[in-house]
Structures are given as structure tokens and as C-alpha cells.
Coordinates of C-alpha atoms (C1' of nucleotides) in Angstrom, one line a residue:
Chain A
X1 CA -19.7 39.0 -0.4
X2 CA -22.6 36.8 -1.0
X3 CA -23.0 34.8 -4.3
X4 CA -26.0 36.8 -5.4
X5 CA -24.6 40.0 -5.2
X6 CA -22.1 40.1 -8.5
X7 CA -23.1 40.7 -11.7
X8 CA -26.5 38.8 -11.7
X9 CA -24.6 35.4 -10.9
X10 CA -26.0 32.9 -9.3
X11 CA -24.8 29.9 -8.8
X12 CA -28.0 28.4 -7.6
X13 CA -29.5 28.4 -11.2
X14 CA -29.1 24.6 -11.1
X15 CA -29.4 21.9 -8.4
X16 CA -25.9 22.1 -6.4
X17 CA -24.5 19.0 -4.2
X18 CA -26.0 18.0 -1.0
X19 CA -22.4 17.3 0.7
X20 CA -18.9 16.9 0.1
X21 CA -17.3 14.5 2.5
X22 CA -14.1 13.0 2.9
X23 CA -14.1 8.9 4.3
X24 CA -10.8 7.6 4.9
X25 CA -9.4 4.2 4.5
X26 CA -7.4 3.3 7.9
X27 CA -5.1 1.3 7.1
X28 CA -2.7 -1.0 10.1
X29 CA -0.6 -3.9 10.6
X30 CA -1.2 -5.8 13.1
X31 CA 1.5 -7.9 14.4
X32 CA 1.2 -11.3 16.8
X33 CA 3.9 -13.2 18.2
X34 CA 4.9 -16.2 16.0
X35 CA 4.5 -19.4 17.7
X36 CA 7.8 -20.5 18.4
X37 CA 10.8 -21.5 21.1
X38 CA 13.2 -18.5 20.1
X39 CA 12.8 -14.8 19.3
X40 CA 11.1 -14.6 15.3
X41 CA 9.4 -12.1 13.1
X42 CA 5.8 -11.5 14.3
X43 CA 3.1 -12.6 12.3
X44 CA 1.4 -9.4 10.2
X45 CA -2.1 -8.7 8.5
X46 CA -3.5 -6.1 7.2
X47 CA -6.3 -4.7 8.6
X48 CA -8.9 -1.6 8.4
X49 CA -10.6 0.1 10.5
X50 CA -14.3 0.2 10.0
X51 CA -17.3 2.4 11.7
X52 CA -20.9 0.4 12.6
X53 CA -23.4 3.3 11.4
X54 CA -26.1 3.9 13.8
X55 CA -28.3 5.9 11.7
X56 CA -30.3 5.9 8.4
X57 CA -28.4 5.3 5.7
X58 CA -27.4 1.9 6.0
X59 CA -27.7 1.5 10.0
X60 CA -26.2 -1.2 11.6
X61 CA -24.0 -2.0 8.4
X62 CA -20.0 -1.4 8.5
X63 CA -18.5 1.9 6.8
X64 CA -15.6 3.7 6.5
X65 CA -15.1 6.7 9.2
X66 CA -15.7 9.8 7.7
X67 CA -17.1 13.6 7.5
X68 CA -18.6 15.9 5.5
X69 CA -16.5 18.8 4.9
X70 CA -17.2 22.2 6.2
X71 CA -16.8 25.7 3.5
X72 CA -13.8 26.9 5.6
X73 CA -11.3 23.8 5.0
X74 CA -9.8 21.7 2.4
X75 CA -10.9 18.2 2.0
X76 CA -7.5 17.2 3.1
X77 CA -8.0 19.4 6.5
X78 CA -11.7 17.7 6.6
X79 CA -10.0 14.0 6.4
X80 CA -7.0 14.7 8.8
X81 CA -10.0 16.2 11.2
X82 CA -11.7 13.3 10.9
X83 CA -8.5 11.1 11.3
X84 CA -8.0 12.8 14.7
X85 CA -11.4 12.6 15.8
X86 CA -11.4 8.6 14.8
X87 CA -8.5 7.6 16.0
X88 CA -7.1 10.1 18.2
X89 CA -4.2 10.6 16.2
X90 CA -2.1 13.8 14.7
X91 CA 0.2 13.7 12.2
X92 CA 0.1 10.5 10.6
X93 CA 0.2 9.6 7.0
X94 CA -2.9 10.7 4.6
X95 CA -3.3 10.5 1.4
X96 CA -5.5 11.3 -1.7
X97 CA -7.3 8.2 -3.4
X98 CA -10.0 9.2 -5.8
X99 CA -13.6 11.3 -6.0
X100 CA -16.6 9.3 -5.6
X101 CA -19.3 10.2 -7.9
X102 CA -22.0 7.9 -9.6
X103 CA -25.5 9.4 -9.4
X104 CA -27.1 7.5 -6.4
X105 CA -24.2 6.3 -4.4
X106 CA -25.4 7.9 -1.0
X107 CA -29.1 7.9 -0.5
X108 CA -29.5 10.9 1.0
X109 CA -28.8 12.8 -2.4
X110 CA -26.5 14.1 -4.8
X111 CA -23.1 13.7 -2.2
X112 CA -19.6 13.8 -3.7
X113 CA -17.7 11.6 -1.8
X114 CA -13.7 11.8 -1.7
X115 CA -11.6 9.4 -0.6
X116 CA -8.3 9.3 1.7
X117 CA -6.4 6.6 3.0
X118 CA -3.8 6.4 6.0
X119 CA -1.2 4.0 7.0
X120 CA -1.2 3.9 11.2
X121 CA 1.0 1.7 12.8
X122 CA -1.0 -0.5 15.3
X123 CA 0.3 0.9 18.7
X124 CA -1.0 4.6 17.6
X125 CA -4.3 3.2 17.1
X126 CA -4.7 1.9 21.3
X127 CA -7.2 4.9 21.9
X128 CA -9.9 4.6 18.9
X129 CA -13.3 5.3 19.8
X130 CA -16.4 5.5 18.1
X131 CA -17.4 9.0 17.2
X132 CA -20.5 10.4 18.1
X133 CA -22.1 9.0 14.7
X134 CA -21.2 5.4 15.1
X135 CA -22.2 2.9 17.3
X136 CA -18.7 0.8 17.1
X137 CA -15.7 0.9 15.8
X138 CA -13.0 -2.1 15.2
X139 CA -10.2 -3.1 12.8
X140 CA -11.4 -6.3 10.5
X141 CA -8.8 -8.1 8.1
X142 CA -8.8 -6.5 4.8
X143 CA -9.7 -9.5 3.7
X144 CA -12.7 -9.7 5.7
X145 CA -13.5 -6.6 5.0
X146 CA -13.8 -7.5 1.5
X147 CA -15.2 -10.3 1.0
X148 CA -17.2 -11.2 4.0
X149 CA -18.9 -7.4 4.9
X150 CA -21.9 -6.0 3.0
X151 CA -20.5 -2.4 3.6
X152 CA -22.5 0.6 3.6
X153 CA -22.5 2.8 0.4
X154 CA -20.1 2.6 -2.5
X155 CA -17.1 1.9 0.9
X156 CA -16.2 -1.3 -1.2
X157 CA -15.2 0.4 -3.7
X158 CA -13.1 2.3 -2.5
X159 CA -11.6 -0.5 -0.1
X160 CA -10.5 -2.1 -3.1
X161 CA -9.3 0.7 -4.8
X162 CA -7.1 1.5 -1.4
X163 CA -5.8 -1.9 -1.6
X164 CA -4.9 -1.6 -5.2
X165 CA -3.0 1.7 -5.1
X166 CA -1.1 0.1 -1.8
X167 CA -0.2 -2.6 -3.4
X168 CA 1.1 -0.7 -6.4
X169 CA 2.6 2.0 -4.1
X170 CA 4.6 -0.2 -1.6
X171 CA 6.2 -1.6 -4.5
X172 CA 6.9 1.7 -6.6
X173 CA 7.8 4.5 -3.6
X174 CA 8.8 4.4 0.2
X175 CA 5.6 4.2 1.3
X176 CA 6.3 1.3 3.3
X177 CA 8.1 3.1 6.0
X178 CA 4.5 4.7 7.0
X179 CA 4.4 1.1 8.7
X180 CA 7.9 0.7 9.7
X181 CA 10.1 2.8 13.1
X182 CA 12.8 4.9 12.2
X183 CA 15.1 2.4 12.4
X184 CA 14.1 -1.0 11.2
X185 CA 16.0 -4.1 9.4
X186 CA 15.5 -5.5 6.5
X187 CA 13.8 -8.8 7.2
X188 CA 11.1 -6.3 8.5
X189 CA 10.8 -4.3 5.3
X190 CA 10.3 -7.2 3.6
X191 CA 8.0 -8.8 6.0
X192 CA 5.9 -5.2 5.6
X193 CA 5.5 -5.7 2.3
X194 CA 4.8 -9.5 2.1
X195 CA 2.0 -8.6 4.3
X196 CA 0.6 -6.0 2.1
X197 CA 1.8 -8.3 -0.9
X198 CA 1.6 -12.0 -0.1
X199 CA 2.8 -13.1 -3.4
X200 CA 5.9 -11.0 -3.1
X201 CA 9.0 -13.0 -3.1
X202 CA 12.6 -12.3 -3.6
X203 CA 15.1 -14.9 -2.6
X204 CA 17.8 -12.2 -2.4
X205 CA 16.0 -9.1 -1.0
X206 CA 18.7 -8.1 1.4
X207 CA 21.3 -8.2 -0.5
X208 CA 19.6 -6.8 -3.0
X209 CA 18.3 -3.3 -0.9
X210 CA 22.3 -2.8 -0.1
X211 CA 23.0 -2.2 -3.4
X212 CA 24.1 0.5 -5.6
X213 CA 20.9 1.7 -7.1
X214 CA 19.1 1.5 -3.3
X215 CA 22.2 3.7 -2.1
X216 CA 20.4 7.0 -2.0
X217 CA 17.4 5.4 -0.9
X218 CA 18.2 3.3 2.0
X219 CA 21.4 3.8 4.7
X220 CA 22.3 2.1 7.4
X221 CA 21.5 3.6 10.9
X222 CA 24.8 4.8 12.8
X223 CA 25.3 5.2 16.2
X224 CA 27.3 8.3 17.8
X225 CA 30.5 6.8 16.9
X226 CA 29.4 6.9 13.6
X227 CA 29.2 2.6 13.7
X228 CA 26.6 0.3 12.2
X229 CA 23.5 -0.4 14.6
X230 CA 22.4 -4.0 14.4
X231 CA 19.3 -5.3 16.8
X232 CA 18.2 -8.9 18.2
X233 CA 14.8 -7.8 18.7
X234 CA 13.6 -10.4 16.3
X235 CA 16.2 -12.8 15.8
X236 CA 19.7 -14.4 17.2
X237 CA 21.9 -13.1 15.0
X238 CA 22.1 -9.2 15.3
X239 CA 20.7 -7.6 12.1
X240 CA 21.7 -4.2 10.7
X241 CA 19.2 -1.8 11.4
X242 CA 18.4 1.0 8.5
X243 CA 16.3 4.0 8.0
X244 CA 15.0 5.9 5.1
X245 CA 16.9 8.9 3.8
X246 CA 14.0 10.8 2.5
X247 CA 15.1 10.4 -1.4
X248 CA 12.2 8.3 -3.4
X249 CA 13.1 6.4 -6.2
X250 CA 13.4 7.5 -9.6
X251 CA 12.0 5.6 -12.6
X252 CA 13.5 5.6 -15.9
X253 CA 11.3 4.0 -18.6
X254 CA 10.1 0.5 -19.1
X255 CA 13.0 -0.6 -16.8
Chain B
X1 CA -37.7 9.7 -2.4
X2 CA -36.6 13.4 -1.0
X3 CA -34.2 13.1 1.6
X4 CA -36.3 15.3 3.9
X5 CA -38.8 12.5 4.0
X6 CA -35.8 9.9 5.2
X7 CA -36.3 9.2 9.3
X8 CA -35.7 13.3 10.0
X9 CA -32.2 13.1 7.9
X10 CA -31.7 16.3 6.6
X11 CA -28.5 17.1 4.5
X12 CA -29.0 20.8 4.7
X13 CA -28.6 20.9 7.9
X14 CA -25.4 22.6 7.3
X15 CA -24.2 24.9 4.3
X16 CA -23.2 22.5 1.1
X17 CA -20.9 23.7 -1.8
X18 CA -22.3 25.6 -4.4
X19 CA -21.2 23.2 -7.3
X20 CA -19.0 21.0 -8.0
X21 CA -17.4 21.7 -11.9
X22 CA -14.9 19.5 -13.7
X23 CA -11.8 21.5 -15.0
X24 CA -9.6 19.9 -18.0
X25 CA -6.7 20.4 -18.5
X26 CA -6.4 19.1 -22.4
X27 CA -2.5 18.4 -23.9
X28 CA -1.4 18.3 -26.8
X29 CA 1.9 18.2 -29.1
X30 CA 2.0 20.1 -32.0
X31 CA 5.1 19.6 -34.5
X32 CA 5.9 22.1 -37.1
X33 CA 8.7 20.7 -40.1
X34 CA 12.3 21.7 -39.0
X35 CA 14.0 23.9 -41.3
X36 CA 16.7 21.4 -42.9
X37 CA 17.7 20.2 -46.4
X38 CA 16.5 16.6 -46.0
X39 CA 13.0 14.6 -44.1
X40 CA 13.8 15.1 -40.9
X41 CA 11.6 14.8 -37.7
X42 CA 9.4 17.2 -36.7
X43 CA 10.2 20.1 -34.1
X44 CA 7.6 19.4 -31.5
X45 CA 6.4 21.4 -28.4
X46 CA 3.9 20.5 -25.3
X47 CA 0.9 22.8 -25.5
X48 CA -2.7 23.5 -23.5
X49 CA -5.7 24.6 -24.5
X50 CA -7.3 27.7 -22.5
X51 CA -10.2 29.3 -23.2
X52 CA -10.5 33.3 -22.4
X53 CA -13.3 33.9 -20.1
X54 CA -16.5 36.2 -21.1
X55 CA -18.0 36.7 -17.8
X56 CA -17.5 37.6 -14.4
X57 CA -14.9 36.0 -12.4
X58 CA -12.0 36.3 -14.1
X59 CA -13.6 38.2 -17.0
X60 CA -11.2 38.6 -19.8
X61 CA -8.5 35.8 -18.7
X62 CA -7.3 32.5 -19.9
X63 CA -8.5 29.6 -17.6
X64 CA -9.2 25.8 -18.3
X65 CA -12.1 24.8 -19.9
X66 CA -14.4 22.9 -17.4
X67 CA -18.5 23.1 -16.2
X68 CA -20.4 21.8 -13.7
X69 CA -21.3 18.8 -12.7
X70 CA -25.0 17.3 -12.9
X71 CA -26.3 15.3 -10.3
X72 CA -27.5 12.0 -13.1
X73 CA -24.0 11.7 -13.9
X74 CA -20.3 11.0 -12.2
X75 CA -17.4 13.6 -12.4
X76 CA -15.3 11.8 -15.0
X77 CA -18.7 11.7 -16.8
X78 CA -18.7 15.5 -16.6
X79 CA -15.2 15.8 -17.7
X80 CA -15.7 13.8 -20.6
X81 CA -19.4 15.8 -21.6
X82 CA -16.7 19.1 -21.8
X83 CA -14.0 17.8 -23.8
X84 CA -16.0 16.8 -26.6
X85 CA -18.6 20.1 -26.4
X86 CA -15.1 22.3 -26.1
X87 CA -12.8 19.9 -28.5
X88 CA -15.4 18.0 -30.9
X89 CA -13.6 15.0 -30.4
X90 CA -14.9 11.8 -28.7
X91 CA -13.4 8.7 -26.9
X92 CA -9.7 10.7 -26.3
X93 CA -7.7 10.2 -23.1
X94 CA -9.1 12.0 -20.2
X95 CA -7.2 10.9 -16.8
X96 CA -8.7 12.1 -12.6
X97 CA -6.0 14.4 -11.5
X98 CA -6.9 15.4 -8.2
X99 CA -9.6 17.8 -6.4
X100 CA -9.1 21.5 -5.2
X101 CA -10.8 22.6 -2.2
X102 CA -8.8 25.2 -0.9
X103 CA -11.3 28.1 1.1
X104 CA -11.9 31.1 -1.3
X105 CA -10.4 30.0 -4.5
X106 CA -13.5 30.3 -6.8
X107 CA -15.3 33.7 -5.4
X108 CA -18.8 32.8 -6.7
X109 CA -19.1 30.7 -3.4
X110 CA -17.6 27.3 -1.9
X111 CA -17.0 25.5 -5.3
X112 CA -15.0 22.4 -4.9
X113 CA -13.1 21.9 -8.4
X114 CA -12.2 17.9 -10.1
X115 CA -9.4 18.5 -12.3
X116 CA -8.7 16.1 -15.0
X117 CA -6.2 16.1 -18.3
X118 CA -6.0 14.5 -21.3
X119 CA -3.3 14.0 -24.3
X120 CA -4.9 14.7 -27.5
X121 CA -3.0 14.1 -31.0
X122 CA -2.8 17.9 -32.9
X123 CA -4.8 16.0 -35.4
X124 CA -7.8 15.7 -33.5
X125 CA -7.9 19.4 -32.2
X126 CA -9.0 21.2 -35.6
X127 CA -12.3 21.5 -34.7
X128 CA -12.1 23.2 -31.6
X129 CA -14.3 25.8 -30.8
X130 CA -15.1 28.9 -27.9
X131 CA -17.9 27.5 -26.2
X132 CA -20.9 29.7 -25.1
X133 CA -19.3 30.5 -21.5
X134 CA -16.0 31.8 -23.4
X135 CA -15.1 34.7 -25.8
X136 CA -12.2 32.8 -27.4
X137 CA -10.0 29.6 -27.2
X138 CA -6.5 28.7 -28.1
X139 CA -3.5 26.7 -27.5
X140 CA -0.5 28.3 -25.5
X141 CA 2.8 26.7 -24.6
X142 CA 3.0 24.9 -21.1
X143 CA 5.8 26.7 -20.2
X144 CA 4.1 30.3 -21.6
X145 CA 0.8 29.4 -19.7
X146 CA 2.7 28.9 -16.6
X147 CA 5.3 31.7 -16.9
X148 CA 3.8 34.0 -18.9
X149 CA -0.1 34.1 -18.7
X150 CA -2.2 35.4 -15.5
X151 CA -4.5 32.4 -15.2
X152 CA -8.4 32.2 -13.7
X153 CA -8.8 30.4 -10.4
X154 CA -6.1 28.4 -9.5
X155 CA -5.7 27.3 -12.9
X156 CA -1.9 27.6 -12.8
X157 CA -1.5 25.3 -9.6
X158 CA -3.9 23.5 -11.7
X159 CA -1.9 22.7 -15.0
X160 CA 1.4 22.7 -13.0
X161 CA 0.0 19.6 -10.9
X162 CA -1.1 17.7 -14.3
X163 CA 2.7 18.3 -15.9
X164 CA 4.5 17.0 -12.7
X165 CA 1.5 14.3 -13.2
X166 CA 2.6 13.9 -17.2
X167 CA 6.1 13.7 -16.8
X168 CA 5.8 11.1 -14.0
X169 CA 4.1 9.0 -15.8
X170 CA 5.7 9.4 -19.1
X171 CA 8.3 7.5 -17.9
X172 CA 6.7 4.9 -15.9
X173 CA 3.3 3.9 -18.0
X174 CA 2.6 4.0 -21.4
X175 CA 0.9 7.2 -21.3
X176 CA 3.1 8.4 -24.4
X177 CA 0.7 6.1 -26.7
X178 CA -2.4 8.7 -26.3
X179 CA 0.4 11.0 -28.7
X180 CA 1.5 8.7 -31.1
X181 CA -0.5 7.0 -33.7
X182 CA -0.8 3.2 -33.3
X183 CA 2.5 2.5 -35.3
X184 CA 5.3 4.5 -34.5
X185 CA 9.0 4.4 -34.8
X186 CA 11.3 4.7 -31.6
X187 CA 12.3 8.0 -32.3
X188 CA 9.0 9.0 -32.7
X189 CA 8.8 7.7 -29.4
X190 CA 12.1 9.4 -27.9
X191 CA 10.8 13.1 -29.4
X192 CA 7.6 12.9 -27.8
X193 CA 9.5 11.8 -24.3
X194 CA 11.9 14.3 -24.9
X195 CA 9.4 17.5 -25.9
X196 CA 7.7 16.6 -22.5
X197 CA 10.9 16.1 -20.2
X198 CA 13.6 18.3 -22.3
X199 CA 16.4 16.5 -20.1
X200 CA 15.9 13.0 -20.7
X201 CA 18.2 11.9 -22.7
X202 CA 19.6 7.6 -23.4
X203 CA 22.0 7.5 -26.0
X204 CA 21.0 3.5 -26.4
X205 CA 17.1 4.2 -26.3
X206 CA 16.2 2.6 -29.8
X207 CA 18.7 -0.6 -28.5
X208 CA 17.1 -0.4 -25.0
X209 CA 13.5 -0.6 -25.7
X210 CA 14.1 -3.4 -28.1
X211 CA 16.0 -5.5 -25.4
X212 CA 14.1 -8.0 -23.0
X213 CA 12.5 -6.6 -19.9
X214 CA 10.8 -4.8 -22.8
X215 CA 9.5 -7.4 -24.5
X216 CA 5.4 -7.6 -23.6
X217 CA 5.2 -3.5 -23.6
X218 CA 6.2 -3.1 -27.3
X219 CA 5.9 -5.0 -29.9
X220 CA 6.9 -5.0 -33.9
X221 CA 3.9 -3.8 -36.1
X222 CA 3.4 -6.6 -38.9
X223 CA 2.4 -6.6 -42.3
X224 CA -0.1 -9.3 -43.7
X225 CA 2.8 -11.8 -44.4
X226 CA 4.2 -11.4 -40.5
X227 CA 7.0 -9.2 -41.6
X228 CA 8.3 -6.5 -39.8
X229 CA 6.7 -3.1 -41.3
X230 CA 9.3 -0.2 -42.1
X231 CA 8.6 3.5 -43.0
X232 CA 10.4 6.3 -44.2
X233 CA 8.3 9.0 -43.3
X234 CA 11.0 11.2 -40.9
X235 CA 13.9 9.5 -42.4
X236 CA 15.9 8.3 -45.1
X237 CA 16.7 4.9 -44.0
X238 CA 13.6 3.1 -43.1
X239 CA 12.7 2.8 -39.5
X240 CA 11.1 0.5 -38.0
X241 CA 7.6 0.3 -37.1
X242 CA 5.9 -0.6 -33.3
X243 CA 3.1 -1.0 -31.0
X244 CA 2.2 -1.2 -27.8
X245 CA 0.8 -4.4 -26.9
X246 CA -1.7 -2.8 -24.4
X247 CA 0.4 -3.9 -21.2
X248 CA 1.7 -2.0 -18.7
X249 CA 5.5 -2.2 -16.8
X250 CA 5.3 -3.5 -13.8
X251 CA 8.1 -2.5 -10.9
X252 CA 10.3 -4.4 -8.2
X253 CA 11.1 -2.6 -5.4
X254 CA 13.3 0.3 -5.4
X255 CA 14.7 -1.0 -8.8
Chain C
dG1 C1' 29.3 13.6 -51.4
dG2 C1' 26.7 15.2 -47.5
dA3 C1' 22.6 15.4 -44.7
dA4 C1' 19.7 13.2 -41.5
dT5 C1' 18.1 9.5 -39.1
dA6 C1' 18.4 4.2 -38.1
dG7 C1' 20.8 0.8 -36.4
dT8 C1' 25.1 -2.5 -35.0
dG9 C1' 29.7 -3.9 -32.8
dT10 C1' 32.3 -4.1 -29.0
dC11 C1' 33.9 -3.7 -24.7
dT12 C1' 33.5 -2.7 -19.7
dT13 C1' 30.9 -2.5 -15.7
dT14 C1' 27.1 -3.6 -12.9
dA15 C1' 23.1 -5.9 -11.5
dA16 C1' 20.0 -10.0 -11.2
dG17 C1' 19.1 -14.6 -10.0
dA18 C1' 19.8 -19.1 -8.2
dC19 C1' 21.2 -21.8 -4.5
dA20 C1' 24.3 -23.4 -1.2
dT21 C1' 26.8 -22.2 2.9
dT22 C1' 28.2 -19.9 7.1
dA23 C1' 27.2 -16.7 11.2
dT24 C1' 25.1 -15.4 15.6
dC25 C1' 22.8 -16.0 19.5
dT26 C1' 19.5 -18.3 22.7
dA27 C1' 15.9 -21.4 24.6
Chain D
dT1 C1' 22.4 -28.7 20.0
dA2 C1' 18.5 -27.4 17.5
dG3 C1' 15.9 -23.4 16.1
dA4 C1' 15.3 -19.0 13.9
dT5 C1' 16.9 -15.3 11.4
dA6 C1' 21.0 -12.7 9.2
dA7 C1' 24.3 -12.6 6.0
dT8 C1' 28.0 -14.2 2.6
dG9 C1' 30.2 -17.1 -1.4
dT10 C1' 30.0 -18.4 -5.8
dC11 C1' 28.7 -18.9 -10.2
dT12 C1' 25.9 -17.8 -14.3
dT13 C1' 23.4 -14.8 -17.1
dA14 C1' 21.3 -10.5 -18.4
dA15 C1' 21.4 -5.6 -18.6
dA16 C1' 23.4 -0.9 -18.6
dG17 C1' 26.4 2.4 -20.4
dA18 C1' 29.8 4.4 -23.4
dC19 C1' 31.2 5.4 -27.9
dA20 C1' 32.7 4.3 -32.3
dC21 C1' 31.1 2.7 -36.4
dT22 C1' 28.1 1.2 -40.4
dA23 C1' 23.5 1.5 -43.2
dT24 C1' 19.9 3.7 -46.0
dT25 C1' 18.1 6.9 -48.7
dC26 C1' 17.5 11.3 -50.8
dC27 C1' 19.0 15.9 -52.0

DNA sequence: GGAATAGTGTCTTTAAGACATTATCTA
DNA sequence: TAGATAATGTCTTAAAGACACTATTCC
């Protein structure tokens, strides 16, 4: 049933968008082996994964990967298609950020742009490639990214905006396990979000994560026998390994 | 500069949406006296404004009050533009919810809805009025527009999202101040918590929010000598008077 | 006096925070 | 044995939670 067939409506009275695509902000850690004489926590950074354009607008600058969206999917379905298509991918972590709108953000017209962003652990992201519309793709620093790139478009923007609801989310929700294995200890959780959060300190973190109000949150990983798992992949002394239960953390107010 | 003339770039190379409205999804709480022998606080309830639609789709049923988008200005501009033409207020709350995309859901074409709510004081809502695109406008009950009432669109999913949205962040931000006038008493406070989350319930609230980690989110309201400000207008006994001081919790991990 | 809401006293339990100390394993 | 991370001991202070009690004012 086309538009112009019910009742005299048409929805073409006025000028309608010229696109509504979805960019995503791909977010990863990258890690690198500390330099030291025994087994230590990797160093981490936070990086993002960035497109070189290689056509009008803004060729040759850096931009976010992205798509515009086609009538028969959801803009979700649009950024997880481009997720795949980026980074050769399925099933990772994508999320809703915000709707890009101010009148002349894309030069090519009146284009809607929604925003996603994605938390890949580094060793998915081996087989990135640049899509047919870019002419290179790499991971740069967020920082970088930031403050030393003149991106294409509005993409700083919503960079920072990424950055900012990371930030807030690591803190507030589980959303640092997107980052994290299955099993992982607590050193690493906190080295995860020290990363994402340099100014994040807490002298007693694991203690604090084994205690009542984190019960329900956090358990410790058993083995068959039902025993604690510990690992001395990063350090001497065995540490206990955990894993997320799947519960998120409730807020109660002003606390 | 047309963006046919732009190095062969065509944006219409492939079908775009046919608009791109804002939808609104306006709160409000409206108290009615309770029926006892002394002042007493107010019986309150959560409500929505709908507006019964005049024309094909959905002729004759209750859907949120929204319009499309222009291409001079942004989405939350749009938003904003409708709540005052459907509400005759200016400057209220009015908070980006999230898009809806999904294939089919608005049958005049591929319309690609922004959905935002706001919280505006009863007070405020008396000159409301059915604008031109609808036959009539009124306020229902959430849990009557959800249960009871066979919504436009996918208006429910809609107002269902923005409550889950509410009563998240009733609890974790200060959104309850867009309800309250700029003094208030705690149990003001408590009834509007309690009329959007019926189950919450602290027997120490008053004590609680007075207590430290508090301290920097409320604040005692003053009179001109730097004396704490009382009123008697729900009660007998004075109450104390507060503010918010315009900051915002903040939250440690999984605490 | 009783109704309705505001607010305090008191006690117990739990968590936060600081900081020193010990534990485990390996290069 | 020194290095690197994991984890516990101990002490102090703050907050949570339960629940009984008092306060204020007006009908």
C-alpha cells in the first residue's frame, strides 16, 4: 500500500529526511605487557576505532564507521549490520547513545544521524577491514581521538558523549564485563575500569566487591567440585577468579 | 548548495524515510484533597496526556501528541515546538527517550519516531488545548492508558519505555524536582516517589535524606535572616522546608 | 482528646575507610 | 631474595534499619 493511496494523505507535503543512519562508537581495550621481571597486570587504554572517508564529505578526514539505514530494519539491526560489516563480528555488545540532529550537521542534507556504541574486547577485533566506503580503518586512543583528530561531521560529539555515558555506566551497571572473560579476578575489574576511569581509586576494592550488598551481583567461579577457582595468569599469588551473575544493581535514592 | 551538485553524491540514491516526527510523552501528577477531618496531604496519581486522533491512521484513538520534524531545526527542538503548541506552557522538562524504528509501525510510510517525556506540575497544564491534528485531548491514568486504552502506533511500547525510564531515574537523579515546587517538604518528596513507584517504601526517609551523603543534593530553604523556613500547609505541625541545590548523586561501584 | 503529619531516641547491625601486615609464587 | 599482585587484620567512624516514642497544631 503506497503512501498516496489513503485518504488523500501524503506525507510528501513537506520536505522529508535525506537519510537516517546509524554510526557506532567502537569501543576496545587494548592491553600491552607491563614492563617487568615477573608476571603483572597488562597495561590498558582505551581506544576507538575510526574509518578514513574516501569520499566527499569530509574525504580523507577520520569518522566513525557507519550506515545509513535501509526501510526494512530497525536502526539497531542497521548498527549491528554495520558492526558485522566493520569488524567482522556477531553478537557483541551495542548500545543506544543519542539522535543526532542540528540542521547542517551532514552536508549532504537534512540526515538524522543515530548513534550506537559497542564495547569489543581487543582479540575479536583481529580481522577489521575497511569497508568498501573507507579507505582505512585503525583503532586511535580515545584520547587521541579527541583531542588531536579533526573528525568528520558532528563524530566528536558524539565521541565525547560515548565517553561520558561510559564513564557514568561502568560505574553505575555491569557494563564492565563487556570488556572482561567469563571468569575474571578482581584486580582485573578494577584495572577495566581504571582504564575507562583513570581517576578511579579505592584502596579497598576487593574487599569491598566480596561484600554483602555485591552478593547478588558478583560470585565466585566454582569448579566441578563445586571449589573456588583462583588463576596466576597475572600474578604470583593465585587470585580468585569471579563471573557476573546476570543481576544489575539496584539503586535506592541519593545513597 | 544542493547535494546533487556535490562531486556526483546523491542521497536519493536509495529510498529515505518519509519523516521523522517527535512523539511526547508529557507526565504529570495530579492531587485531589483526601477525604479526612484534618490538612492532610494530597491523594496523588501519575497521569499522561493523549490526544484522540481526527484523521486517518488511527482515526478516533488516543495516541501521544507529537509532529514532525523540520529540517532548520534538531529533534529536541521539535519536541519542545509541540509541548508548548499542545500544553501552552514554555521552558518545562522535556527529556530524549529513545527512537523507534521498527518496519511497519506507522502505515503512512517508513517514519522513524523520537520519543521524548516530560514532568509537568498539574499547575501548569490548565491551558491545554486539542491541537488542529486532534479532535480532543485529555489526561488518563498511566496505568489506564497502558491497561485499558487501545493506543495509536506503538504508543503503548512508547509510554511503557518512558515509566520504566521515570521510575529509574526517580530514584537515582533528581528528576522528582520537575514535580515539586522549589520548596518542598520531605513528605512532599516521599508522595511524589511513592505515587510513581507504589512499592517504595523507607520508614527513616525524612531522617535519611537529612543525613550526610545527602548533604550537597538537598538543602534547607532559608528565610531572609538564614533561618530555616517551616510550613504548615499539609500538616499540623510545621514541616520543614528544602531545596535542591542543583547537584546531582553521584555512585561508587555496585554500592 | 483525637487526627494527621513531623520529627527524635535508642539500639543493633552492617558497611566504609584507612593503613599496616601477611601470603603466594616466580624470575 | 626481591618483585609483583592478592588478600587479611585491626581499628575507627559512618550509615542503615527497626521501632517505639514525642511534638505540633487544629478540629
Amino acid at each position: 500500500m503506497s503512501p498516496s493511496e489513503n485518504n488523500g494523505y501524503s506525507a510528501k507535503r513537506y520536505r522529508t529526511p535525506d537519510g537516517a543512519p546509524a554510526d557506532i562508537v567502537i569501543f576496545t581495550i587494548v592491553s600491552s605487557p607491563k614492563n617487568t621481571i615477573q608476571k603483572s597486570l597488562p597495561l590498558r587504554e582505551l581506544q576507538v576505532m575510526l574509518i578514513q572517508r574516501k569520499a566527499w564529505p569530509f574525504e580523507g578526514m577520520w569518522a566513525l564507521p557507519g550506515g545509513f539505514s535501509k526501510e526494512t530494519e530497525t536502526l539497531r539491526e542497521t548498527a549491528m549490520r554495520e558492526l558485522e560489516e566493520e569488524t567482522g563480528v556477531e553478537n557483541v555488545h551495542c548500545q543506544y547513545l543519542n539522535v543526532y540532529s542540528t540542521p547542517g550537521r551532514d552536508p549532504r542534507g537534512w540526515i538524522i544521524s543515530h548513534a550506537f556504541f559497542s564495547m569489543v574486547r581487543e582479540e575479536l577485533l583481529q580481522h577489521r577491514r575497511a569497508a568498501t566506503d573507507a579507505a582505512d580503518v585503525r583503532l586511535f586512543s580515545v584520547d587521541e581521538a579527541l583531542e588531536s583528530l579533526e573528525l568528520a561531521f558532528d563524530h566528536r560529539d558524539i565521541i565525547r558523549d560515548a565517553l561520558d555515558k561510559l564513564k557514568e555506566e561502568v560505574l553505575r551497571t555491569t557494563l564492565a564485563k563487556q570488556f572482561l572473560p567469563d571468569e575474571f579476578t578482581l584486580g582485573e575489574l578494577y584495572q577495566v575500569i581504571r582504564t575507562i576511569i583513570p581517576s578511579f581509586q579505592e584502596d579497598n576494592f576487593i574487599r569491598k566487591l566480596k561484600t554483602t550488598r555485591r552478593q547478588g551481583i558478583l560470585e565466585p567461579a566454582l569448579d566441578a567440585e563445586g571449589a573456588p577457582v583462583y588463576s596466576t595468569q597475572f600474578s604470583q599469588r593465585p587470585a580468585q577468579l569471579f563471573r557476573f551473575t546476570g543481576n544489575e544493581p539496584e539503586w535506592s535514592i541519593y545513597g
